[in-house]
Amino acid sequence: MLRERIKRKTHEVVYATGTCDPIKICEAKHIPVYYDNLGKQIMAYHTVIKRIPAIVLSTRNSEFENTYSCGHELGHHFCRHTGNTECLNRNNLRFSTMGNEAEANEFMVDLMLDGVNPHDYETKGQLLQACGIPTWAEKYVDWRNLIK
């Protein structure tokens, strides 16, 4: 049930903004994206200050990392997580089955796969790479529903 709600929300966001690109979604939804040196471990975080959401991405990330990190942080935003600094850390890039981090990861993956035809790719690896999904997040892909 929760999985379907996240999938439905990601589709609504993509439809409303006309893109699967997390940075462009932030622009369309007027969510400021800032860049800062967050150290070696922190990749990104979502925060709300005076009811204004913002995402901060690390200047140490590659463009690839910033794209999926932003998608993850949008997951916290659109899933309405109430913690005020949800943080994506290099040490927590692993599969979890419950909680805010799992929901944000599911949102990120669903966002980046919205509207993708898996039959356009020869392998799962090609699909993940083309959609900007890191290998650690493959377990969040709902392959059965994606292939239908």
mmCIF file of C-alpha atoms in Angstrom:
data_model
loop_
_atom_site.group_PDB
_atom_site.id
_atom_site.type_symbol
_atom_site.label_atom_id
_atom_site.label_comp_id
_atom_site.label_asym_id
_atom_site.label_seq_id
_atom_site.Cartn_x
_atom_site.Cartn_y
_atom_site.Cartn_z
ATOM 1 C CA MET A 1 0.000 0.000 0.000
ATOM 2 C CA LEU A 2 2.703 2.498 0.971
ATOM 3 C CA ARG A 3 4.744 1.502 -2.075
ATOM 4 C CA GLU A 4 1.812 2.276 -4.371
ATOM 5 C CA ARG A 5 1.242 5.638 -2.665
ATOM 6 C CA ILE A 6 4.890 6.594 -3.269
ATOM 7 C CA LYS A 7 4.704 5.450 -6.899
ATOM 8 C CA ARG A 8 1.504 7.470 -7.416
ATOM 9 C CA LYS A 9 3.060 10.574 -5.833
ATOM 10 C CA THR A 10 6.187 10.358 -8.005
ATOM 11 C CA HIS A 11 4.018 10.070 -11.108
ATOM 12 C CA GLU A 12 2.009 13.134 -10.020
ATOM 13 C CA VAL A 13 5.228 15.111 -9.548
ATOM 14 C CA VAL A 14 6.596 14.067 -12.948
ATOM 15 C CA TYR A 15 3.287 14.860 -14.646
ATOM 16 C CA ALA A 16 3.025 18.276 -12.935
ATOM 17 C CA THR A 17 6.603 19.306 -13.754
ATOM 18 C CA GLY A 18 7.069 17.523 -17.085
ATOM 19 C CA THR A 19 10.396 16.012 -16.033
ATOM 20 C CA CYS A 20 12.039 13.179 -14.108
ATOM 21 C CA ASP A 21 15.138 15.300 -13.448
ATOM 22 C CA PRO A 22 15.289 16.043 -9.694
ATOM 23 C CA ILE A 23 17.093 19.394 -10.133
ATOM 24 C CA LYS A 24 14.518 20.591 -12.693
ATOM 25 C CA ILE A 25 11.713 19.414 -10.394
ATOM 26 C CA CYS A 26 13.157 21.604 -7.634
ATOM 27 C CA GLU A 27 13.156 24.559 -10.023
ATOM 28 C CA ALA A 28 9.571 23.897 -11.092
ATOM 29 C CA LYS A 29 8.380 23.447 -7.507
ATOM 30 C CA HIS A 30 10.375 26.446 -6.211
ATOM 31 C CA ILE A 31 12.468 24.332 -3.853
ATOM 32 C CA PRO A 32 15.843 26.046 -3.511
ATOM 33 C CA VAL A 33 18.902 23.873 -4.127
ATOM 34 C CA TYR A 34 22.126 24.994 -2.501
ATOM 35 C CA TYR A 35 25.639 23.617 -2.850
ATOM 36 C CA ASP A 36 28.057 23.492 0.056
ATOM 37 C CA ASN A 37 31.105 21.554 1.172
ATOM 38 C CA LEU A 38 29.430 19.043 3.482
ATOM 39 C CA GLY A 39 32.594 17.128 4.280
ATOM 40 C CA LYS A 40 33.612 13.672 3.139
ATOM 41 C CA GLN A 41 30.555 11.706 4.300
ATOM 42 C CA ILE A 42 27.430 13.841 3.886
ATOM 43 C CA MET A 43 26.128 13.899 0.326
ATOM 44 C CA ALA A 44 22.947 15.932 0.763
ATOM 45 C CA TYR A 45 20.221 16.938 3.140
ATOM 46 C CA HIS A 46 16.674 18.282 3.115
ATOM 47 C CA THR A 47 15.653 20.931 5.581
ATOM 48 C CA VAL A 48 12.730 23.230 6.298
ATOM 49 C CA ILE A 49 13.388 26.686 7.712
ATOM 50 C CA LYS A 50 10.391 28.863 8.551
ATOM 51 C CA ARG A 51 8.195 26.504 6.491
ATOM 52 C CA ILE A 52 10.424 26.908 3.424
ATOM 53 C CA PRO A 53 11.905 23.632 2.151
ATOM 54 C CA ALA A 54 15.439 23.515 0.792
ATOM 55 C CA ILE A 55 17.881 20.885 -0.426
ATOM 56 C CA VAL A 56 21.617 21.169 0.101
ATOM 57 C CA LEU A 57 23.936 19.113 -2.114
ATOM 58 C CA SER A 58 27.622 18.549 -1.484
ATOM 59 C CA THR A 59 30.168 20.247 -3.703
ATOM 60 C CA ARG A 60 32.235 17.063 -3.309
ATOM 61 C CA ASN A 61 29.654 14.973 -5.188
ATOM 62 C CA SER A 62 29.849 14.130 -8.852
ATOM 63 C CA GLU A 63 26.988 15.307 -11.065
ATOM 64 C CA PHE A 64 25.662 11.720 -11.029
ATOM 65 C CA GLU A 65 25.708 11.668 -7.213
ATOM 66 C CA ASN A 66 24.028 15.067 -6.971
ATOM 67 C CA THR A 67 21.232 13.955 -9.279
ATOM 68 C CA TYR A 68 20.262 10.874 -7.284
ATOM 69 C CA SER A 69 20.953 12.639 -3.971
ATOM 70 C CA CYS A 70 18.526 15.378 -4.970
ATOM 71 C CA GLY A 71 15.955 12.731 -5.939
ATOM 72 C CA HIS A 72 16.385 11.101 -2.539
ATOM 73 C CA GLU A 73 15.933 14.419 -0.742
ATOM 74 C CA LEU A 74 12.836 15.172 -2.832
ATOM 75 C CA GLY A 75 11.533 11.876 -1.471
ATOM 76 C CA HIS A 76 11.763 13.289 2.048
ATOM 77 C CA HIS A 77 9.973 16.429 0.877
ATOM 78 C CA PHE A 78 7.109 14.792 -1.022
ATOM 79 C CA CYS A 79 6.664 11.978 1.517
ATOM 80 C CA ARG A 80 6.284 14.757 4.086
ATOM 81 C CA HIS A 81 8.886 13.477 6.490
ATOM 82 C CA THR A 82 8.923 15.723 9.534
ATOM 83 C CA GLY A 83 12.553 15.433 10.583
ATOM 84 C CA ASN A 84 14.292 18.713 9.935
ATOM 85 C CA THR A 85 17.515 17.574 8.385
ATOM 86 C CA GLU A 86 17.149 14.257 6.703
ATOM 87 C CA CYS A 87 20.667 13.460 5.541
ATOM 88 C CA LEU A 88 22.034 11.185 2.814
ATOM 89 C CA ASN A 89 25.371 9.941 4.057
ATOM 90 C CA ARG A 90 27.942 7.854 2.197
ATOM 91 C CA ASN A 91 27.826 5.417 5.123
ATOM 92 C CA ASN A 92 24.072 4.775 4.753
ATOM 93 C CA LEU A 93 23.953 3.962 1.028
ATOM 94 C CA ARG A 94 22.449 0.554 1.563
ATOM 95 C CA PHE A 95 19.122 -1.183 1.308
ATOM 96 C CA SER A 96 16.688 -0.682 4.156
ATOM 97 C CA THR A 97 13.160 -2.025 4.229
ATOM 98 C CA MET A 98 11.373 0.517 6.384
ATOM 99 C CA GLY A 99 11.439 4.040 7.656
ATOM 100 C CA ASN A 100 12.047 7.444 6.125
ATOM 101 C CA GLU A 101 15.265 6.478 4.343
ATOM 102 C CA ALA A 102 13.616 3.516 2.612
ATOM 103 C CA GLU A 103 10.688 5.706 1.521
ATOM 104 C CA ALA A 104 13.032 8.408 0.189
ATOM 105 C CA ASN A 105 15.011 5.778 -1.735
ATOM 106 C CA GLU A 106 11.820 4.286 -3.188
ATOM 107 C CA PHE A 107 10.705 7.763 -4.264
ATOM 108 C CA MET A 108 14.099 8.452 -5.881
ATOM 109 C CA VAL A 109 14.008 5.207 -7.879
ATOM 110 C CA ASP A 110 10.354 5.565 -8.890
ATOM 111 C CA LEU A 111 10.982 9.166 -9.923
ATOM 112 C CA MET A 112 13.886 8.280 -12.161
ATOM 113 C CA LEU A 113 12.031 5.333 -13.714
ATOM 114 C CA ASP A 114 8.724 7.088 -14.319
ATOM 115 C CA GLY A 115 7.646 6.538 -17.917
ATOM 116 C CA VAL A 116 10.642 4.340 -18.786
ATOM 117 C CA ASN A 117 10.092 1.323 -21.012
ATOM 118 C CA PRO A 118 12.412 -1.414 -19.725
ATOM 119 C CA HIS A 119 12.194 -3.189 -23.082
ATOM 120 C CA ASP A 120 14.242 -0.347 -24.601
ATOM 121 C CA TYR A 121 17.309 -1.691 -22.759
ATOM 122 C CA GLU A 122 19.171 -4.939 -23.226
ATOM 123 C CA THR A 123 20.101 -5.396 -19.560
ATOM 124 C CA LYS A 124 18.964 -4.207 -16.164
ATOM 125 C CA GLY A 125 22.379 -2.592 -15.737
ATOM 126 C CA GLN A 126 21.926 -0.503 -18.883
ATOM 127 C CA LEU A 127 18.513 0.622 -17.681
ATOM 128 C CA LEU A 128 19.836 1.645 -14.264
ATOM 129 C CA GLN A 129 22.767 3.520 -15.768
ATOM 130 C CA ALA A 130 20.642 5.329 -18.359
ATOM 131 C CA CYS A 131 18.151 6.420 -15.684
ATOM 132 C CA GLY A 132 20.848 7.551 -13.239
ATOM 133 C CA ILE A 133 20.115 4.969 -10.565
ATOM 134 C CA PRO A 134 23.140 3.901 -8.518
ATOM 135 C CA THR A 135 23.827 0.198 -8.143
ATOM 136 C CA TRP A 136 23.224 0.295 -4.370
ATOM 137 C CA ALA A 137 19.603 1.350 -5.082
ATOM 138 C CA GLU A 138 18.764 -1.495 -7.500
ATOM 139 C CA LYS A 139 16.922 -3.373 -4.748
ATOM 140 C CA TYR A 140 14.331 -0.577 -4.676
ATOM 141 C CA VAL A 141 13.359 -1.186 -8.298
ATOM 142 C CA ASP A 142 9.996 -2.944 -8.540
ATOM 143 C CA TRP A 143 11.006 -5.095 -11.529
ATOM 144 C CA ARG A 144 7.721 -7.035 -11.687
ATOM 145 C CA ASN A 145 5.566 -3.920 -12.075
ATOM 146 C CA LEU A 146 8.110 -2.135 -14.264
ATOM 147 C CA ILE A 147 8.178 -4.926 -16.850
ATOM 148 C CA LYS A 148 4.355 -5.242 -17.037
#
